[in-house]
Coordinates of C-alpha atoms in Angstrom, one line a residue:
M1 CA 128.8 -87.4 17.8
T2 CA 129.5 -83.7 16.2
I3 CA 132.0 -81.4 16.0
T4 CA 130.8 -80.1 19.6
E5 CA 130.5 -83.2 21.4
E6 CA 134.0 -84.4 20.2
F7 CA 135.3 -81.0 21.4
M8 CA 133.7 -81.0 25.2
S9 CA 135.0 -84.4 25.0
A10 CA 139.2 -83.3 24.3
L11 CA 138.5 -80.4 26.6
Q12 CA 137.9 -82.5 29.4
H13 CA 141.0 -85.6 28.4
A14 CA 142.7 -82.1 28.3
E15 CA 141.5 -80.9 31.8
S16 CA 142.6 -84.2 33.7
S17 CA 145.9 -84.7 32.0
K18 CA 147.1 -81.4 31.0
D19 CA 148.1 -82.3 27.4
P20 CA 146.0 -80.6 24.8
A21 CA 147.5 -82.8 21.9
G22 CA 144.0 -84.2 21.2
L23 CA 141.7 -81.0 21.6
V24 CA 144.6 -79.3 19.1
A25 CA 144.0 -82.4 16.8
L26 CA 140.5 -80.6 16.5
H27 CA 141.4 -77.0 15.0
A28 CA 142.1 -76.3 11.9
G29 CA 145.0 -74.6 10.0
D30 CA 143.9 -71.1 10.1
V31 CA 141.8 -71.0 13.3
T32 CA 142.0 -68.2 15.6
L33 CA 141.1 -68.4 19.6
S34 CA 140.2 -65.6 21.6
N35 CA 139.1 -65.3 25.2
L36 CA 138.1 -61.7 27.5
T37 CA 142.0 -60.8 26.7
S38 CA 142.4 -58.5 23.5
K39 CA 145.0 -61.0 21.9
T40 CA 143.6 -63.3 19.4
W41 CA 146.0 -66.7 19.1
K42 CA 146.0 -67.7 15.0
G43 CA 146.6 -71.1 13.6
T44 CA 147.5 -74.8 15.0
D45 CA 150.2 -73.2 16.9
G46 CA 148.5 -70.7 18.2
A47 CA 145.9 -72.9 19.6
Q48 CA 148.7 -75.1 21.2
A49 CA 149.8 -71.7 23.0
F50 CA 146.1 -71.1 23.8
W51 CA 145.2 -74.0 25.5
E52 CA 148.8 -74.7 27.0
T53 CA 147.9 -71.1 28.9
Y54 CA 144.7 -72.3 29.6
L55 CA 146.0 -75.2 31.5
S56 CA 148.8 -74.0 33.1
D57 CA 146.2 -71.3 34.9
F58 CA 145.4 -74.3 37.5
E59 CA 146.6 -77.2 39.1
T60 CA 143.4 -78.9 38.5
I61 CA 140.6 -77.9 36.8
H62 CA 137.3 -79.6 35.0
S63 CA 134.2 -78.3 32.7
E64 CA 131.1 -79.7 32.8
F65 CA 129.0 -78.9 30.1
T66 CA 125.3 -78.1 31.3
Y67 CA 124.6 -77.7 27.8
H68 CA 125.5 -77.7 24.0
H69 CA 124.4 -77.1 20.7
E70 CA 125.3 -77.4 17.2
S71 CA 123.5 -76.4 13.9
G72 CA 124.8 -74.4 10.3
G73 CA 128.7 -74.4 11.3
Q74 CA 128.4 -73.3 14.6
G75 CA 128.6 -75.2 18.1
V76 CA 127.8 -73.4 21.4
M77 CA 128.5 -75.3 25.0
E78 CA 127.5 -73.6 28.0
W79 CA 130.0 -74.6 31.2
N80 CA 131.1 -74.9 34.8
A81 CA 134.5 -75.3 35.5
T82 CA 135.2 -76.1 39.3
G83 CA 139.1 -76.8 40.5
K84 CA 142.1 -75.1 42.0
L85 CA 144.2 -71.9 40.8
K86 CA 148.0 -72.6 40.5
N87 CA 148.2 -70.9 44.0
G88 CA 145.9 -73.0 45.6
D89 CA 142.9 -71.4 45.6
D90 CA 139.8 -73.0 44.9
I91 CA 137.8 -71.8 41.5
D92 CA 134.2 -72.2 40.6
Y93 CA 133.3 -70.2 37.6
R94 CA 130.7 -70.5 34.2
G95 CA 131.1 -69.5 31.0
V96 CA 129.7 -69.8 27.4
S97 CA 132.1 -71.1 24.3
I98 CA 131.6 -70.8 20.7
I99 CA 133.2 -72.9 17.9
E100 CA 132.8 -71.9 14.2
I101 CA 133.1 -74.9 12.1
E102 CA 134.5 -75.4 8.7
G103 CA 135.5 -79.0 6.9
G104 CA 135.3 -81.0 10.1
K105 CA 137.3 -78.5 11.8
V106 CA 137.2 -75.7 14.5
S107 CA 138.1 -72.8 12.5
A108 CA 137.0 -70.2 15.5
F109 CA 137.0 -70.3 19.5
R110 CA 135.8 -67.7 21.2
T111 CA 134.7 -68.2 25.3
Y112 CA 133.1 -65.3 27.6
Y113 CA 133.3 -66.6 31.2
D114 CA 133.0 -64.7 34.6
S115 CA 136.3 -63.2 35.4
A116 CA 135.5 -62.1 38.8
A117 CA 136.1 -65.6 39.8
F118 CA 139.8 -65.2 39.6
V119 CA 140.0 -62.2 41.5
K120 CA 140.7 -62.5 45.0
P121 CA 138.1 -59.7 47.3
V122 CA 140.4 -57.0 49.2
A123 CA 139.9 -57.9 52.7
E124 CA 138.2 -54.9 54.5

């Protein structure tokens, strides 16, 4: 199993259990994590905070991976995520995540996704 495949499995477990411990354990001590915000999370404490925040945004969430590949110290994952937001609204969005791998650990995580899925249209 590749690190990318381990990461996908650990993310799905974190989503179902609401416990990111196994996912965080895959991150290197000096990992950096980023999403569409301007913030960058650093280190394993940052990874813990990043994944706790992600999980707390949803009542339920499940990622299905439609494609993945790992080569030359990088992994890429395309995915669709479905679930319910904390306010009860259904969510269905897709994106891509990239990991950099050094020494068998995730040294960087970047994710890009359809942020419009989180915005409720204004009623006319």
